[in-house]
Amino acid sequence: MPDANMLFLCKTSDLSPGAVMQVERPEGALAVYNLDGKFYATDDRCTHGLSSLADGEIIDGEIECSMHFGSFDIVTGQPRQSPCSVALRTYPVEVRGDDVFAIIA
Ligand code: FES
C-alpha cells in the first residue's frame, strides 16, 4: 500500500530505458524518465514556455524541449541549454515491486 504522499506514475515495464512519458494530475502533469533503468520525475511543463517535456528527447541525461530545444538535467532539474534558465522541479522517485511512484511533498 503506497503512503499518502506517493503518486503512482507507471509500471516499470511501461517505460523503456531512454524513454519519457507524461503523467497527468490536477496540480500539473509530471514527466517520468527511465535513464538506464533508473526512474526520475520532474514537472512536465518546460519552465521556458508551455511545452510538454514528455514530447522532448532524452540526450545524455538531459531532456531537450521540443519547442525551442532548450534542455534540463533530468536528475537535478538544472537548465543546461538556452533558452531555458529556470530550474525544473524534480521529485524523488521510489520503485516498489514493479510500481513507480513519485514522492509529492
Ligand atoms: S518552451 Fe521549452 S525551450 Fe521554449
Short mmCIF file of C-alpha atoms and ligand atoms in Angstrom, two decimals:
data_model
loop_
_atom_site.label_atom_id
_atom_site.label_comp_id
_atom_site.label_asym_id
_atom_site.label_seq_id
_atom_site.Cartn_x
_atom_site.Cartn_y
_atom_site.Cartn_z
CA MET A 1 0.00 0.00 0.00
CA PRO A 2 1.59 3.33 -1.02
CA ASP A 3 1.97 6.13 1.50
CA ALA A 4 -0.38 9.12 1.27
CA ASN A 5 2.30 11.31 -0.29
CA MET A 6 3.14 8.79 -3.01
CA LEU A 7 1.75 9.33 -6.50
CA PHE A 8 1.59 6.26 -8.73
CA LEU A 9 3.34 7.07 -12.00
CA CYS A 10 3.56 3.89 -14.04
CA LYS A 11 4.69 0.30 -14.13
CA THR A 12 8.41 -0.24 -14.67
CA SER A 13 7.52 -2.06 -17.89
CA ASP A 14 5.65 1.00 -19.21
CA LEU A 15 8.85 2.96 -19.80
CA SER A 16 11.87 1.57 -21.63
CA PRO A 17 15.38 2.87 -20.92
CA GLY A 18 15.81 6.19 -22.72
CA ALA A 19 12.07 6.92 -22.77
CA VAL A 20 9.95 9.66 -21.19
CA MET A 21 6.21 9.80 -20.61
CA GLN A 22 3.69 12.27 -19.25
CA VAL A 23 1.60 11.50 -16.17
CA GLU A 24 -1.35 13.83 -15.72
CA ARG A 25 -2.57 15.10 -12.37
CA PRO A 26 -4.82 18.02 -11.43
CA GLU A 27 -1.96 20.10 -9.98
CA GLY A 28 0.08 19.81 -13.18
CA ALA A 29 1.47 16.92 -15.18
CA LEU A 30 4.74 15.22 -14.38
CA ALA A 31 7.31 13.84 -16.80
CA VAL A 32 8.70 10.42 -15.88
CA TYR A 33 12.02 9.25 -17.28
CA ASN A 34 13.86 5.97 -17.48
CA LEU A 35 17.61 6.61 -17.58
CA ASP A 36 19.41 3.30 -17.96
CA GLY A 37 16.85 1.53 -15.79
CA LYS A 38 16.61 4.21 -13.10
CA PHE A 39 13.47 6.31 -12.86
CA TYR A 40 13.20 10.08 -12.38
CA ALA A 41 10.35 12.57 -12.28
CA THR A 42 10.09 16.30 -12.94
CA ASP A 43 7.35 18.76 -13.73
CA ASP A 44 6.30 18.16 -17.31
CA ARG A 45 5.88 21.78 -18.32
CA CYS A 46 9.03 23.44 -19.62
CA THR A 47 9.94 26.46 -17.48
CA HIS A 48 10.56 28.45 -20.66
CA GLY A 49 7.08 28.05 -22.09
CA LEU A 50 4.08 25.83 -22.27
CA SER A 51 5.64 22.84 -23.94
CA SER A 52 5.35 19.32 -22.53
CA LEU A 53 8.81 17.92 -21.86
CA ALA A 54 7.41 14.43 -22.43
CA ASP A 55 7.31 15.45 -26.11
CA GLY A 56 11.04 16.10 -25.98
CA GLU A 57 14.04 13.88 -26.44
CA ILE A 58 16.44 12.45 -23.86
CA ILE A 59 20.05 13.11 -24.81
CA ASP A 60 22.92 12.24 -22.46
CA GLY A 61 20.89 12.57 -19.26
CA GLU A 62 19.17 15.76 -20.37
CA ILE A 63 15.67 16.35 -21.63
CA GLU A 64 15.61 18.54 -24.73
CA CYS A 65 12.41 20.53 -25.09
CA SER A 66 10.73 20.05 -28.45
CA MET A 67 9.64 23.69 -28.67
CA HIS A 68 12.86 25.75 -28.66
CA PHE A 69 15.39 22.98 -27.95
CA GLY A 70 16.46 24.21 -24.53
CA SER A 71 17.36 21.43 -22.12
CA PHE A 72 17.45 20.40 -18.46
CA ASP A 73 19.46 17.92 -16.45
CA ILE A 74 16.90 15.21 -15.65
CA VAL A 75 18.41 14.30 -12.27
CA THR A 76 18.83 17.82 -10.86
CA GLY A 77 16.34 19.81 -12.96
CA GLN A 78 19.00 22.44 -13.64
CA PRO A 79 18.80 24.21 -17.01
CA ARG A 80 21.57 23.10 -19.37
CA GLN A 81 20.80 24.73 -22.70
CA SER A 82 19.41 28.17 -23.56
CA PRO A 83 16.71 29.48 -23.72
CA CYS A 84 15.90 27.52 -20.54
CA SER A 85 17.16 29.40 -17.48
CA VAL A 86 14.83 28.41 -14.62
CA ALA A 87 15.25 25.00 -12.99
CA LEU A 88 12.59 22.34 -13.27
CA ARG A 89 11.06 20.97 -10.10
CA THR A 90 12.21 17.42 -9.50
CA TYR A 91 10.53 14.74 -7.39
CA PRO A 92 12.06 11.80 -5.52
CA VAL A 93 11.04 8.50 -7.10
CA GLU A 94 10.51 5.21 -5.34
CA VAL A 95 10.06 1.86 -7.04
CA ARG A 96 8.08 -0.75 -5.12
CA GLY A 97 7.94 -4.06 -6.89
CA ASP A 98 7.15 -3.04 -10.46
CA ASP A 99 5.28 0.13 -9.49
CA VAL A 100 6.94 3.53 -9.88
CA PHE A 101 5.89 6.33 -7.51
CA ALA A 102 6.81 9.99 -7.10
CA ILE A 103 7.04 11.35 -3.58
CA ILE A 104 4.95 14.51 -3.55
CA ALA A 105 5.76 16.73 -0.57
S1 FES B 1 9.15 26.07 -24.33
FE1 FES B 1 10.78 24.72 -23.81
S2 FES B 1 12.58 25.66 -24.62
FE2 FES B 1 10.96 27.08 -25.02
#
